[in-house]
mmCIF file of C-alpha atoms in Angstrom:
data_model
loop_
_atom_site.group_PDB
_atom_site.id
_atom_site.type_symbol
_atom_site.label_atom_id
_atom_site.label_comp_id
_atom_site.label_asym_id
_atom_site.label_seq_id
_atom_site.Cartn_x
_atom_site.Cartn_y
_atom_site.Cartn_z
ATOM 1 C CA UNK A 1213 20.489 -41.662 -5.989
ATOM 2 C CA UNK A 1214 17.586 -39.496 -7.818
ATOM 3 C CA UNK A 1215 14.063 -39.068 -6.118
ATOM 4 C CA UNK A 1216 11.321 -38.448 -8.438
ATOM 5 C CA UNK A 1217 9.064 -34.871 -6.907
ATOM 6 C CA UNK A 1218 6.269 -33.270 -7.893
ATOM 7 C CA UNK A 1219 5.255 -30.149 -6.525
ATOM 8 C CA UNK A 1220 1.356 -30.209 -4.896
ATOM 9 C CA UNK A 1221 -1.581 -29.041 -3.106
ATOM 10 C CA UNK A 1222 -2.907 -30.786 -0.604
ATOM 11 C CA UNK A 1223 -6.738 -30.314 0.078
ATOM 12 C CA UNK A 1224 -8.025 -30.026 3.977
ATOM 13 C CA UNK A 1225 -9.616 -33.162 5.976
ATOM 14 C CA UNK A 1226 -13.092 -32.076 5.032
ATOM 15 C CA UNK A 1227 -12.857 -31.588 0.813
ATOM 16 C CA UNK A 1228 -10.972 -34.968 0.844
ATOM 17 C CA UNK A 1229 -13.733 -36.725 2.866
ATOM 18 C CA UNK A 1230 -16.041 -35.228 0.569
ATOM 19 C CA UNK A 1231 -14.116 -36.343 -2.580
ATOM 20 C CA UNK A 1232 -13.570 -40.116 -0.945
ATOM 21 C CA UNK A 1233 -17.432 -40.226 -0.372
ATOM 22 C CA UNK A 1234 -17.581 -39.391 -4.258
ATOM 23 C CA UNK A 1235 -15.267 -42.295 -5.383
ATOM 24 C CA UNK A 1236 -17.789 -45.072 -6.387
ATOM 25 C CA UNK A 1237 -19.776 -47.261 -8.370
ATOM 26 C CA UNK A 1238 -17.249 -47.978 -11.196
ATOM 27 C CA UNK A 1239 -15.922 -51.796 -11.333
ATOM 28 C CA UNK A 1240 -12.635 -52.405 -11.466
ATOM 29 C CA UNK A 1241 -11.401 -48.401 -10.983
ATOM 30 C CA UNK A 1242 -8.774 -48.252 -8.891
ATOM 31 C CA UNK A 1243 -9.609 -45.280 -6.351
ATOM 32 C CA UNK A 1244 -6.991 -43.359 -4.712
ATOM 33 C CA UNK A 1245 -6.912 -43.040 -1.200
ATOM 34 C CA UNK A 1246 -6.804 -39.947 0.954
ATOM 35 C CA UNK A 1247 -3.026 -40.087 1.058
ATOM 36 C CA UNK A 1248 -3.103 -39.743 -2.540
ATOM 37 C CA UNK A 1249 -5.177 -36.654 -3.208
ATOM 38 C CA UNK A 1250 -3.817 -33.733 -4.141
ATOM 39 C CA UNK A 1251 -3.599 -31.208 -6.906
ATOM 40 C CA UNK A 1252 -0.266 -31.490 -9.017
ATOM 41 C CA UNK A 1253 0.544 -28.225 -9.440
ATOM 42 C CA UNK A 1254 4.030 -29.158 -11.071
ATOM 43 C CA UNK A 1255 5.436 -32.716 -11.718
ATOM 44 C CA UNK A 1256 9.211 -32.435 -11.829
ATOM 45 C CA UNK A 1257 10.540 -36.303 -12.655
ATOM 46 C CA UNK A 1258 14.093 -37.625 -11.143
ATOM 47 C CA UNK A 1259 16.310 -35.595 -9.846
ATOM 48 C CA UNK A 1260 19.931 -36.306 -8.197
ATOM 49 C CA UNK A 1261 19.706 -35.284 -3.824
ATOM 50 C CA UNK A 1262 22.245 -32.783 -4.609
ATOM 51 C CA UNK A 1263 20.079 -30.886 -7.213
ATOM 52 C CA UNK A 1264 16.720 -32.229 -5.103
ATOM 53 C CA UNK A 1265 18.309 -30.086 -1.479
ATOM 54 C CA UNK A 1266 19.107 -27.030 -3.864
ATOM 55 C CA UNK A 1267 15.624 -27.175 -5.600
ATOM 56 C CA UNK A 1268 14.135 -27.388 -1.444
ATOM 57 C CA UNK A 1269 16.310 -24.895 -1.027
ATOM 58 C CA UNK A 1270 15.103 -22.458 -3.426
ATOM 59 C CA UNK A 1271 11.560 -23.469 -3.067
ATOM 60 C CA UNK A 1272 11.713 -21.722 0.105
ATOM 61 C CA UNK A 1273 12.610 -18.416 -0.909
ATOM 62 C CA UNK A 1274 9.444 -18.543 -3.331
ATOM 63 C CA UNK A 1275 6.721 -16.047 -2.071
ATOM 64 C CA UNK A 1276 3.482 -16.266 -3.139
ATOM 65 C CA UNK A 1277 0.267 -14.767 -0.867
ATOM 66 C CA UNK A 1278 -2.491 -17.482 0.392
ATOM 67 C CA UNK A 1279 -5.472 -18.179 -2.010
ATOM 68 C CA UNK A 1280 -9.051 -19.730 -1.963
ATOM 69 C CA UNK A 1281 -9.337 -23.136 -4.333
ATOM 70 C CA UNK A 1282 -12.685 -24.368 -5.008
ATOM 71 C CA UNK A 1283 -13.522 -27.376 -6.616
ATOM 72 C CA UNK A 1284 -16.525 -27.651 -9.329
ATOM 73 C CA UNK A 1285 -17.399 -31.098 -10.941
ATOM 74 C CA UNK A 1286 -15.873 -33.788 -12.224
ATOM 75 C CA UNK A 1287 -14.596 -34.862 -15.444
ATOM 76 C CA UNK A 1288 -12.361 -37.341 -17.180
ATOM 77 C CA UNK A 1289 -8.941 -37.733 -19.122
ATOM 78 C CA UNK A 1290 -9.034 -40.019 -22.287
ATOM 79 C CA UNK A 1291 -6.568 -42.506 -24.365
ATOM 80 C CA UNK A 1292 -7.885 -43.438 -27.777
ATOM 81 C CA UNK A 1293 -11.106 -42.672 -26.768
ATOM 82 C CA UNK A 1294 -10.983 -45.085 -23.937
ATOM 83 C CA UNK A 1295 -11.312 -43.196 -20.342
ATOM 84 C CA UNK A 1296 -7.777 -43.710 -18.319
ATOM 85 C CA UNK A 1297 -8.756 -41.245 -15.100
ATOM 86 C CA UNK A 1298 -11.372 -39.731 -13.226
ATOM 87 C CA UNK A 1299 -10.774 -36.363 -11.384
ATOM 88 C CA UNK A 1300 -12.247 -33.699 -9.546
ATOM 89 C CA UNK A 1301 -12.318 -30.076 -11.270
ATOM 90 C CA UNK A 1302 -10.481 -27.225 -9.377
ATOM 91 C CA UNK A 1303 -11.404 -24.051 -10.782
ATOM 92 C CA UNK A 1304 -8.936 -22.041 -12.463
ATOM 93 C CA UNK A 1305 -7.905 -18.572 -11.305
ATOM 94 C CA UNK A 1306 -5.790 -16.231 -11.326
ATOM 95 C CA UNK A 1307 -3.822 -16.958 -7.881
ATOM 96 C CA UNK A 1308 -3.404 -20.604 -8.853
ATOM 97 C CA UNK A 1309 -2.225 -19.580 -12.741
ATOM 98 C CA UNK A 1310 0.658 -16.570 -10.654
ATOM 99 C CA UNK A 1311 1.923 -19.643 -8.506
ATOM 100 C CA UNK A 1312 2.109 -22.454 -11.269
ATOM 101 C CA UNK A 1313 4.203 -19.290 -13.047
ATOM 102 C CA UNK A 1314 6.681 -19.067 -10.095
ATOM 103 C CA UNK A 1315 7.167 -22.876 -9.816
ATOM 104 C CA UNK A 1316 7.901 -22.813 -13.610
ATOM 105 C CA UNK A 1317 10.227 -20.027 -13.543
ATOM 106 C CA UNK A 1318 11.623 -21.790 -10.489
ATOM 107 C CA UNK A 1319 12.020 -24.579 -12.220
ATOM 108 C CA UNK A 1320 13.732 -23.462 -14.942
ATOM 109 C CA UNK A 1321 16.512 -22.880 -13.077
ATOM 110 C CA UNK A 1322 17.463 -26.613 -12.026
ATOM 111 C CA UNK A 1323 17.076 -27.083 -15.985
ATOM 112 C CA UNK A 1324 13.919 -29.159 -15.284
ATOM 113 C CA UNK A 1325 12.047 -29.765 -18.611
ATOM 114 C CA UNK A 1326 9.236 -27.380 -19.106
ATOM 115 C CA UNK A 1327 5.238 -29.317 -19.741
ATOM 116 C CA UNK A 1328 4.450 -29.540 -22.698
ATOM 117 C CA UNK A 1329 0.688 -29.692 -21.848
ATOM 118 C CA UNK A 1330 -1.658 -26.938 -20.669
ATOM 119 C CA UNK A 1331 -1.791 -26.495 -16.880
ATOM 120 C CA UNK A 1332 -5.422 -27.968 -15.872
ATOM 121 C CA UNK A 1333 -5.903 -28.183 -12.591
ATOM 122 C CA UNK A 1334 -7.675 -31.443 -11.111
ATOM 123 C CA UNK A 1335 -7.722 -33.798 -8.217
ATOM 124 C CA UNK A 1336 -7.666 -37.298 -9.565
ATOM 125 C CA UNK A 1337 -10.015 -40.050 -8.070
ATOM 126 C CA UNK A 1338 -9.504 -43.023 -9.933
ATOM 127 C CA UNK A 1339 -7.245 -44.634 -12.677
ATOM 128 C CA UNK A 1340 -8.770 -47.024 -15.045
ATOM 129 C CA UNK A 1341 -8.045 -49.529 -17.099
ATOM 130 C CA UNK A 1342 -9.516 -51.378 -19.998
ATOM 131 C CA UNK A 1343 -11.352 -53.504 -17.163
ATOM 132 C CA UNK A 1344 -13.068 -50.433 -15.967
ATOM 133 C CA UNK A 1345 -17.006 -50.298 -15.857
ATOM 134 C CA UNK A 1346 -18.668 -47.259 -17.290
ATOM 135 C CA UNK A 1347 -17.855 -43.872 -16.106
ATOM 136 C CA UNK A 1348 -21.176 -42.196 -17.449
ATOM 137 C CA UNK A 1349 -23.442 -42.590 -14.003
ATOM 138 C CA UNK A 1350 -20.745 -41.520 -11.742
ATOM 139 C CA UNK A 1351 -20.021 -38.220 -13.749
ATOM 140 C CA UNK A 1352 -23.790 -37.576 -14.326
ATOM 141 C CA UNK A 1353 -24.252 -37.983 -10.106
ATOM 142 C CA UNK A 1354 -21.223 -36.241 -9.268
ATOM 143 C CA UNK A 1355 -21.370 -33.176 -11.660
ATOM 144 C CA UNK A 1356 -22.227 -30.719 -9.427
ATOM 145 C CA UNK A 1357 -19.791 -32.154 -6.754
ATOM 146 C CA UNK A 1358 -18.939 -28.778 -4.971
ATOM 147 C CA UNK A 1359 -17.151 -28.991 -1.551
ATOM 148 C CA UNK A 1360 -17.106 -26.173 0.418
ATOM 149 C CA UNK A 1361 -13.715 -23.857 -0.979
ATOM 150 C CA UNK A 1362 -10.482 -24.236 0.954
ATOM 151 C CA UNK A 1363 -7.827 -21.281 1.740
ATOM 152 C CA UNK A 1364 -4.304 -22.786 0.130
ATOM 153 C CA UNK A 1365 -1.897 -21.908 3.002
ATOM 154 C CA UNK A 1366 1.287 -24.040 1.939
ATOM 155 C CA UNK A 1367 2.585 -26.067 -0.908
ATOM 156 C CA UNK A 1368 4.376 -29.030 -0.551
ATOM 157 C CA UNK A 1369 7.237 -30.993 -2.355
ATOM 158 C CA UNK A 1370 6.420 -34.510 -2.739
ATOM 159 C CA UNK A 1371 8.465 -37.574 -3.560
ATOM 160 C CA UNK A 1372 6.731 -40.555 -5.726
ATOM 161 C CA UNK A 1373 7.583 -43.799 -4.220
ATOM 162 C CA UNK A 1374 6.533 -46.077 -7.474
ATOM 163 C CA UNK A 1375 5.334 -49.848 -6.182
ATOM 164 C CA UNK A 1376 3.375 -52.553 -7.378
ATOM 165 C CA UNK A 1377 -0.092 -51.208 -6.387
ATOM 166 C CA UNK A 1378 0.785 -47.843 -7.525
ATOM 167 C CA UNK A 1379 2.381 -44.813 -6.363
ATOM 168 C CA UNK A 1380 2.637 -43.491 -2.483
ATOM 169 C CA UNK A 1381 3.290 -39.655 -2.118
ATOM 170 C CA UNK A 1382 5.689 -38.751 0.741
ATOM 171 C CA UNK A 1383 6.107 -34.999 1.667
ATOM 172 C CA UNK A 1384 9.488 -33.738 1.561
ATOM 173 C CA UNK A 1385 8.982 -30.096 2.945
ATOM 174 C CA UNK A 1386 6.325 -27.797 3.219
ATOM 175 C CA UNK A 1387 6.385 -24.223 2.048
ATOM 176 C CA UNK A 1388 3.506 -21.336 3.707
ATOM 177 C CA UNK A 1389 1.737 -19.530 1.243
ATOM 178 C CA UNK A 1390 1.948 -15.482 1.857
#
């Protein structure tokens, strides 16, 4: 049996209500829910339990101290110049850039494929479709969306349970941040 993990960050009660309260006014978007938001901070795919408890297992000797994530717009990702996601901004820096680094080299141990795509840290809102309404007005009255900052204290190893109305994130273990 493989489980399919991605490594995350999971935002505090009060930048989550704030983000839910942003999710609106696009037809036929299909918003994620609180359980859903997070910030991927490494997706890892299917992986065998074996290699999955060893990967826990080494997660938890990872040290990396606690660091402030703030949160500064929104934007969107694009297919053939048709928008397929919505997503809050988290602002790059320097603590989030060292711990990506450790998950990677981390990673490369449990000969996980590395990304082949630059490391851009969001929070996504909504996934769209073809059906989707325009995104314009909701990234013109949510572009200054700025919750307050948040102290990242843990990250957390999440499996993807895939199902017909999308995925669910469980979390698998928790690891404290410095």
């Amino acid at each position: 049996m493989t489980h399919r993990l991605f490594i995350g960050l999971r935002p505090p009660a009060a930048v989550r209500a704030a983000l839910l309260d942003a999710m609106d006014g696009i037809e036929h978007a299909r918003w994620q829910s609180d359980a859903q938001l997070h910030v991927t901070l490494r997706f890892i795919g299917d992986l065998p339990r074996l290699q999955a408890n060893d990967l826990a297992d080494a997660l938890s000797r990872l040290y990396h101290p606690r660091f402030a994530v703030a949160i500064g717009g929104v934007g969107h990702f694009e297919r053939k110049g048709r928008p397929t996601a919505l997503w809050a901004r988290v602002v790059p820096s320097t603590a989030l850039t060292g711990l990506k680094r450790k998950l990677d080299r981390c990673l490369t141990a449990f000969s996980v494929e590395d990304e082949h795509r630059k490391f851009a840290p969001h929070i996504t809102l909504a996934r769209l479709n073809g059906a989707s309404g325009p995104i314009g007005a909701l990234l013109a009255a949510q572009s200054m969306l700025r919750p307050p900052p948040f102290i990242a204290d843990r990250f957390t190893l999440y499996a993807s349970l895939l199902g017909p109305d999308g995925s669910r994130y469980e979390p698998v273990a928790h690891y404290p941040l410095g």
